[in-house]
PDB file of C-alpha atoms in Angstrom:
ATOM      1  CA  MET A   1       0.000   0.000   0.000  1.00  0.00           C
ATOM      2  CA  LEU A   2       1.183   3.505  -0.871  1.00  0.00           C
ATOM      3  CA  ASN A   3       2.132   5.690   2.091  1.00  0.00           C
ATOM      4  CA  VAL A   4       0.779   9.123   1.183  1.00  0.00           C
ATOM      5  CA  TYR A   5       3.306  10.721   3.562  1.00  0.00           C
ATOM      6  CA  GLU A   6       6.224   9.232   1.626  1.00  0.00           C
ATOM      7  CA  ASN A   7       4.936   9.785  -1.872  1.00  0.00           C
ATOM      8  CA  VAL A   8       2.009  12.027  -2.770  1.00  0.00           C
ATOM      9  CA  PRO A   9       0.160  10.595  -5.763  1.00  0.00           C
ATOM     10  CA  LYS A  10      -1.051  12.781  -8.597  1.00  0.00           C
ATOM     11  CA  PHE A  11      -4.578  12.458  -9.910  1.00  0.00           C
ATOM     12  CA  GLU A  12      -5.777  13.733 -13.235  1.00  0.00           C
ATOM     13  CA  ASN A  13      -8.461  13.653 -15.860  1.00  0.00           C
ATOM     14  CA  GLU A  14      -8.831  15.680 -19.036  1.00  0.00           C
ATOM     15  CA  ASN A  15      -9.676  18.885 -17.114  1.00  0.00           C
ATOM     16  CA  PHE A  16      -7.772  18.848 -13.838  1.00  0.00           C
ATOM     17  CA  LEU A  17      -4.556  17.698 -12.207  1.00  0.00           C
ATOM     18  CA  LEU A  18      -4.225  17.254  -8.445  1.00  0.00           C
ATOM     19  CA  ARG A  19      -0.616  17.437  -7.279  1.00  0.00           C
ATOM     20  CA  MET A  20       1.167  18.312  -4.056  1.00  0.00           C
ATOM     21  CA  VAL A  21       0.914  22.019  -3.285  1.00  0.00           C
ATOM     22  CA  SER A  22       4.138  23.918  -3.900  1.00  0.00           C
ATOM     23  CA  ASN A  23       5.619  27.392  -3.715  1.00  0.00           C
ATOM     24  CA  TYR A  24       5.172  27.529  -7.477  1.00  0.00           C
ATOM     25  CA  ASP A  25       1.435  27.996  -6.762  1.00  0.00           C
ATOM     26  CA  ILE A  26       1.735  31.122  -4.604  1.00  0.00           C
ATOM     27  CA  ASP A  27       0.481  33.637  -7.159  1.00  0.00           C
ATOM     28  CA  SER A  28      -2.452  31.584  -8.418  1.00  0.00           C
ATOM     29  CA  LEU A  29      -3.484  30.413  -4.944  1.00  0.00           C
ATOM     30  CA  PHE A  30      -3.281  33.992  -3.678  1.00  0.00           C
ATOM     31  CA  LYS A  31      -6.078  34.785  -6.164  1.00  0.00           C
ATOM     32  CA  VAL A  32      -8.134  31.932  -4.668  1.00  0.00           C
ATOM     33  CA  TYR A  33      -7.526  32.728  -1.002  1.00  0.00           C
ATOM     34  CA  SER A  34      -8.014  36.481  -1.415  1.00  0.00           C
ATOM     35  CA  ASP A  35     -11.332  35.895  -3.218  1.00  0.00           C
ATOM     36  CA  LYS A  36     -13.885  37.190  -0.699  1.00  0.00           C
ATOM     37  CA  LYS A  37     -16.723  35.419  -2.541  1.00  0.00           C
ATOM     38  CA  ALA A  38     -14.937  32.053  -2.156  1.00  0.00           C
ATOM     39  CA  VAL A  39     -13.935  32.241   1.526  1.00  0.00           C
ATOM     40  CA  PRO A  40     -17.381  31.412   2.998  1.00  0.00           C
ATOM     41  CA  PHE A  41     -17.240  28.023   1.235  1.00  0.00           C
ATOM     42  CA  PHE A  42     -13.881  27.067   2.773  1.00  0.00           C
ATOM     43  CA  ASN A  43     -13.927  24.746   5.776  1.00  0.00           C
ATOM     44  CA  SER A  44     -11.983  26.367   8.593  1.00  0.00           C
ATOM     45  CA  ASP A  45     -13.576  24.249  11.343  1.00  0.00           C
ATOM     46  CA  ASN A  46     -11.103  23.429  14.112  1.00  0.00           C
ATOM     47  CA  CYS A  47      -8.345  25.484  12.427  1.00  0.00           C
ATOM     48  CA  HIS A  48      -7.506  27.673  15.431  1.00  0.00           C
ATOM     49  CA  GLY A  49      -9.151  30.795  14.032  1.00  0.00           C
ATOM     50  CA  ASP A  50      -7.650  30.671  10.530  1.00  0.00           C
ATOM     51  CA  THR A  51     -10.407  31.631   8.051  1.00  0.00           C
ATOM     52  CA  PHE A  52      -8.188  30.990   5.014  1.00  0.00           C
ATOM     53  CA  TYR A  53      -8.651  34.552   3.819  1.00  0.00           C
ATOM     54  CA  TYR A  54      -5.185  35.747   2.806  1.00  0.00           C
ATOM     55  CA  ASP A  55      -5.086  39.349   1.629  1.00  0.00           C
ATOM     56  CA  THR A  56      -1.318  39.571   1.098  1.00  0.00           C
ATOM     57  CA  ILE A  57       1.190  37.428  -0.769  1.00  0.00           C
ATOM     58  CA  GLU A  58       3.117  37.103   2.497  1.00  0.00           C
ATOM     59  CA  LYS A  59       0.123  35.472   4.209  1.00  0.00           C
ATOM     60  CA  MET A  60      -0.252  33.099   1.266  1.00  0.00           C
ATOM     61  CA  GLU A  61       3.463  32.225   1.460  1.00  0.00           C
ATOM     62  CA  LYS A  62       3.128  31.479   5.181  1.00  0.00           C
ATOM     63  CA  ALA A  63       0.067  29.303   4.530  1.00  0.00           C
ATOM     64  CA  ILE A  64       1.885  27.219   1.919  1.00  0.00           C
ATOM     65  CA  GLU A  65       4.902  27.001   4.217  1.00  0.00           C
ATOM     66  CA  PHE A  66       2.597  25.692   6.974  1.00  0.00           C
ATOM     67  CA  TRP A  67       0.918  23.212   4.601  1.00  0.00           C
ATOM     68  CA  LEU A  68       4.309  21.824   3.557  1.00  0.00           C
ATOM     69  CA  TYR A  69       5.430  21.629   7.198  1.00  0.00           C
ATOM     70  CA  SER A  70       2.170  19.862   8.107  1.00  0.00           C
ATOM     71  CA  TYR A  71       2.762  17.319   5.372  1.00  0.00           C
ATOM     72  CA  LYS A  72       6.288  16.677   6.647  1.00  0.00           C
ATOM     73  CA  GLU A  73       4.851  16.169  10.137  1.00  0.00           C
ATOM     74  CA  LYS A  74       2.142  13.874   8.714  1.00  0.00           C
ATOM     75  CA  TYR A  75      -0.769  16.065   9.819  1.00  0.00           C
ATOM     76  CA  PHE A  76      -2.425  16.354   6.401  1.00  0.00           C
ATOM     77  CA  VAL A  77      -1.831  16.397   2.658  1.00  0.00           C
ATOM     78  CA  ARG A  78      -2.809  19.375   0.547  1.00  0.00           C
ATOM     79  CA  TRP A  79      -3.045  19.072  -3.211  1.00  0.00           C
ATOM     80  CA  SER A  80      -3.199  22.001  -5.622  1.00  0.00           C
ATOM     81  CA  ILE A  81      -6.012  21.712  -8.148  1.00  0.00           C
ATOM     82  CA  ILE A  82      -4.543  22.659 -11.519  1.00  0.00           C
ATOM     83  CA  GLU A  83      -6.848  23.548 -14.369  1.00  0.00           C
ATOM     84  CA  LYS A  84      -5.108  21.842 -17.270  1.00  0.00           C
ATOM     85  CA  SER A  85      -6.265  24.284 -19.971  1.00  0.00           C
ATOM     86  CA  THR A  86      -4.565  27.206 -18.186  1.00  0.00           C
ATOM     87  CA  ASN A  87      -1.980  25.351 -16.047  1.00  0.00           C
ATOM     88  CA  VAL A  88      -3.102  27.500 -13.102  1.00  0.00           C
ATOM     89  CA  ALA A  89      -4.076  26.454  -9.565  1.00  0.00           C
ATOM     90  CA  ILE A  90      -7.773  27.154  -8.996  1.00  0.00           C
ATOM     91  CA  GLY A  91      -7.893  25.806  -5.445  1.00  0.00           C
ATOM     92  CA  THR A  92      -6.727  23.043  -3.119  1.00  0.00           C
ATOM     93  CA  ILE A  93      -7.886  19.810  -1.541  1.00  0.00           C
ATOM     94  CA  GLU A  94      -6.732  18.869   1.931  1.00  0.00           C
ATOM     95  CA  LEU A  95      -7.159  15.368   3.327  1.00  0.00           C
ATOM     96  CA  PHE A  96      -6.211  13.698   6.585  1.00  0.00           C
ATOM     97  CA  HIS A  97      -7.179  10.737   8.740  1.00  0.00           C
ATOM     98  CA  ARG A  98      -9.213  11.814  11.738  1.00  0.00           C
ATOM     99  CA  ASP A  99      -9.603   9.795  14.919  1.00  0.00           C
ATOM    100  CA  ALA A 100     -11.811  11.379  17.574  1.00  0.00           C
ATOM    101  CA  ASN A 101     -14.426  10.732  20.234  1.00  0.00           C
ATOM    102  CA  ASP A 102     -17.291  11.665  17.945  1.00  0.00           C
ATOM    103  CA  TYR A 103     -19.075  10.338  14.866  1.00  0.00           C
ATOM    104  CA  PHE A 104     -16.227  11.531  12.644  1.00  0.00           C
ATOM    105  CA  THR A 105     -13.670   8.996  13.812  1.00  0.00           C
ATOM    106  CA  ASN A 106     -11.776   6.781  11.384  1.00  0.00           C
ATOM    107  CA  THR A 107     -12.706   9.399   8.801  1.00  0.00           C
ATOM    108  CA  GLY A 108     -10.899  10.937   5.882  1.00  0.00           C
ATOM    109  CA  LEU A 109     -11.671  14.613   6.404  1.00  0.00           C
ATOM    110  CA  LEU A 110     -11.682  16.447   3.075  1.00  0.00           C
ATOM    111  CA  ARG A 111     -11.445  20.196   2.671  1.00  0.00           C
ATOM    112  CA  LEU A 112     -12.080  21.613  -0.800  1.00  0.00           C
ATOM    113  CA  ASP A 113     -11.204  25.258  -1.431  1.00  0.00           C
ATOM    114  CA  LEU A 114     -12.026  26.691  -4.858  1.00  0.00           C
ATOM    115  CA  ALA A 115     -11.973  30.119  -6.473  1.00  0.00           C
ATOM    116  CA  SER A 116     -15.551  31.405  -6.627  1.00  0.00           C
ATOM    117  CA  ASP A 117     -15.711  31.116 -10.437  1.00  0.00           C
ATOM    118  CA  TYR A 118     -15.194  27.350 -10.048  1.00  0.00           C
ATOM    119  CA  GLU A 119     -17.821  26.771  -7.355  1.00  0.00           C
ATOM    120  CA  LYS A 120     -19.973  24.926  -9.898  1.00  0.00           C
ATOM    121  CA  GLU A 121     -21.660  21.535  -9.574  1.00  0.00           C
ATOM    122  CA  SER A 122     -20.009  19.923 -12.615  1.00  0.00           C
ATOM    123  CA  ILE A 123     -16.533  21.212 -11.730  1.00  0.00           C
ATOM    124  CA  ILE A 124     -16.764  20.127  -8.100  1.00  0.00           C
ATOM    125  CA  GLU A 125     -18.026  16.698  -9.108  1.00  0.00           C
ATOM    126  CA  ASP A 126     -15.238  16.342 -11.685  1.00  0.00           C
ATOM    127  CA  ILE A 127     -12.589  17.217  -9.075  1.00  0.00           C
ATOM    128  CA  LEU A 128     -14.003  15.021  -6.299  1.00  0.00           C
ATOM    129  CA  ASN A 129     -14.261  12.017  -8.593  1.00  0.00           C
ATOM    130  CA  LEU A 130     -10.493  12.225  -9.125  1.00  0.00           C
ATOM    131  CA  ILE A 131      -9.660  11.419  -5.509  1.00  0.00           C
ATOM    132  CA  ILE A 132     -12.641   9.906  -3.677  1.00  0.00           C
ATOM    133  CA  SER A 133     -12.066   6.240  -4.505  1.00  0.00           C
ATOM    134  CA  ASP A 134      -8.399   6.375  -3.440  1.00  0.00           C
ATOM    135  CA  THR A 135      -9.079   8.253  -0.192  1.00  0.00           C
ATOM    136  CA  TYR A 136     -10.150   5.183   1.797  1.00  0.00           C
ATOM    137  CA  GLU A 137      -6.863   3.412   1.196  1.00  0.00           C
ATOM    138  CA  LEU A 138      -4.573   6.456   1.283  1.00  0.00           C
ATOM    139  CA  PHE A 139      -5.973   7.629   4.619  1.00  0.00           C
ATOM    140  CA  GLN A 140      -7.033   4.250   6.031  1.00  0.00           C
ATOM    141  CA  CYS A 141     -10.590   5.302   6.769  1.00  0.00           C
ATOM    142  CA  ASP A 142     -14.058   3.872   6.372  1.00  0.00           C
ATOM    143  CA  LYS A 143     -15.809   7.138   5.554  1.00  0.00           C
ATOM    144  CA  ILE A 144     -15.066  10.513   3.993  1.00  0.00           C
ATOM    145  CA  ALA A 145     -16.552  13.701   5.403  1.00  0.00           C
ATOM    146  CA  THR A 146     -16.600  17.216   4.014  1.00  0.00           C
ATOM    147  CA  LYS A 147     -18.397  20.413   4.902  1.00  0.00           C
ATOM    148  CA  ALA A 148     -20.909  22.254   2.745  1.00  0.00           C
ATOM    149  CA  ILE A 149     -22.720  25.240   4.216  1.00  0.00           C
ATOM    150  CA  PRO A 150     -26.464  25.437   3.423  1.00  0.00           C
ATOM    151  CA  THR A 151     -25.977  28.223   0.857  1.00  0.00           C
ATOM    152  CA  ALA A 152     -23.452  26.112  -1.116  1.00  0.00           C
ATOM    153  CA  ILE A 153     -26.168  24.834  -3.446  1.00  0.00           C
ATOM    154  CA  GLU A 154     -23.844  23.776  -6.290  1.00  0.00           C
ATOM    155  CA  ARG A 155     -21.407  22.076  -3.905  1.00  0.00           C
ATOM    156  CA  ILE A 156     -24.200  20.223  -2.105  1.00  0.00           C
ATOM    157  CA  GLN A 157     -25.597  18.913  -5.381  1.00  0.00           C
ATOM    158  CA  ALA A 158     -22.121  17.791  -6.506  1.00  0.00           C
ATOM    159  CA  LEU A 159     -21.641  15.975  -3.192  1.00  0.00           C
ATOM    160  CA  LYS A 160     -24.990  14.232  -3.555  1.00  0.00           C
ATOM    161  CA  ASN A 161     -24.102  13.267  -7.136  1.00  0.00           C
ATOM    162  CA  CYS A 162     -20.928  11.645  -5.751  1.00  0.00           C
ATOM    163  CA  GLY A 163     -22.912   9.688  -3.154  1.00  0.00           C
ATOM    164  CA  PHE A 164     -22.390  11.886  -0.079  1.00  0.00           C
ATOM    165  CA  ILE A 165     -25.321  12.210   2.294  1.00  0.00           C
ATOM    166  CA  PRO A 166     -25.941  14.969   4.842  1.00  0.00           C
ATOM    167  CA  THR A 167     -25.516  14.142   8.501  1.00  0.00           C
ATOM    168  CA  ASP A 168     -26.934  15.895  11.544  1.00  0.00           C
ATOM    169  CA  LYS A 169     -23.923  14.737  13.576  1.00  0.00           C
ATOM    170  CA  PHE A 170     -21.555  17.366  14.921  1.00  0.00           C
ATOM    171  CA  LEU A 171     -17.808  17.324  14.417  1.00  0.00           C
ATOM    172  CA  ILE A 172     -16.372  18.160  17.836  1.00  0.00           C
ATOM    173  CA  GLY A 173     -13.306  20.386  17.751  1.00  0.00           C
ATOM    174  CA  GLY A 174     -10.304  20.122  20.007  1.00  0.00           C
ATOM    175  CA  ASP A 175     -11.748  22.833  22.247  1.00  0.00           C
ATOM    176  CA  GLY A 176     -15.204  21.231  22.365  1.00  0.00           C
ATOM    177  CA  THR A 177     -16.760  23.463  19.687  1.00  0.00           C
ATOM    178  CA  GLU A 178     -19.487  21.710  17.689  1.00  0.00           C
ATOM    179  CA  TYR A 179     -19.335  22.081  13.907  1.00  0.00           C
ATOM    180  CA  ASN A 180     -22.179  21.189  11.557  1.00  0.00           C
ATOM    181  CA  SER A 181     -23.109  21.054   7.861  1.00  0.00           C
ATOM    182  CA  TYR A 182     -21.159  17.883   7.027  1.00  0.00           C
ATOM    183  CA  TYR A 183     -21.735  15.374   4.273  1.00  0.00           C
ATOM    184  CA  VAL A 184     -20.490  11.818   4.520  1.00  0.00           C
ATOM    185  CA  LEU A 185     -19.621   9.078   2.059  1.00  0.00           C
ATOM    186  CA  GLU A 186     -19.214   5.620   3.562  1.00  0.00           C
ATOM    187  CA  ARG A 187     -17.374   2.828   1.851  1.00  0.00           C
TER     188      ARG A 187
END
């Protein structure tokens, strides 16, 4: 079995490439993470106050530096989502194995951050289908969970199209905070 913390696999189809985030992506990801229309769709639950809104290149550089450090420490993996027609990063996917004393234990927690122009049902579905089937093995989990706020109509429909179902269970943060609006896909 592939150890995702030794070798990050790439995933691609005709439209998108998922590859390990890198400093090469700073400029394009800055456009994503400074996009005020996109930020509400990002999942910052249990992220110690980080909203993922980066309004300077320096903040984006620090974020990527932290993501690379977190990979090295085996906390999570973050892939850049490259639109193949432009060769530009339009967002990221983060995944990690979560063990906890709540419903979301033995779970691959997926965070999908996209520029607002790409927050479309068909695009989201196309991107998710690249990585979903491999997530169970890569992150040794029996379910995948991701957040979609109620106003994320296109995202919710894409999740449903991929087999995710809404859950009324709360994800409990490290400080006891309860987070909602999760969708789950069980193997």
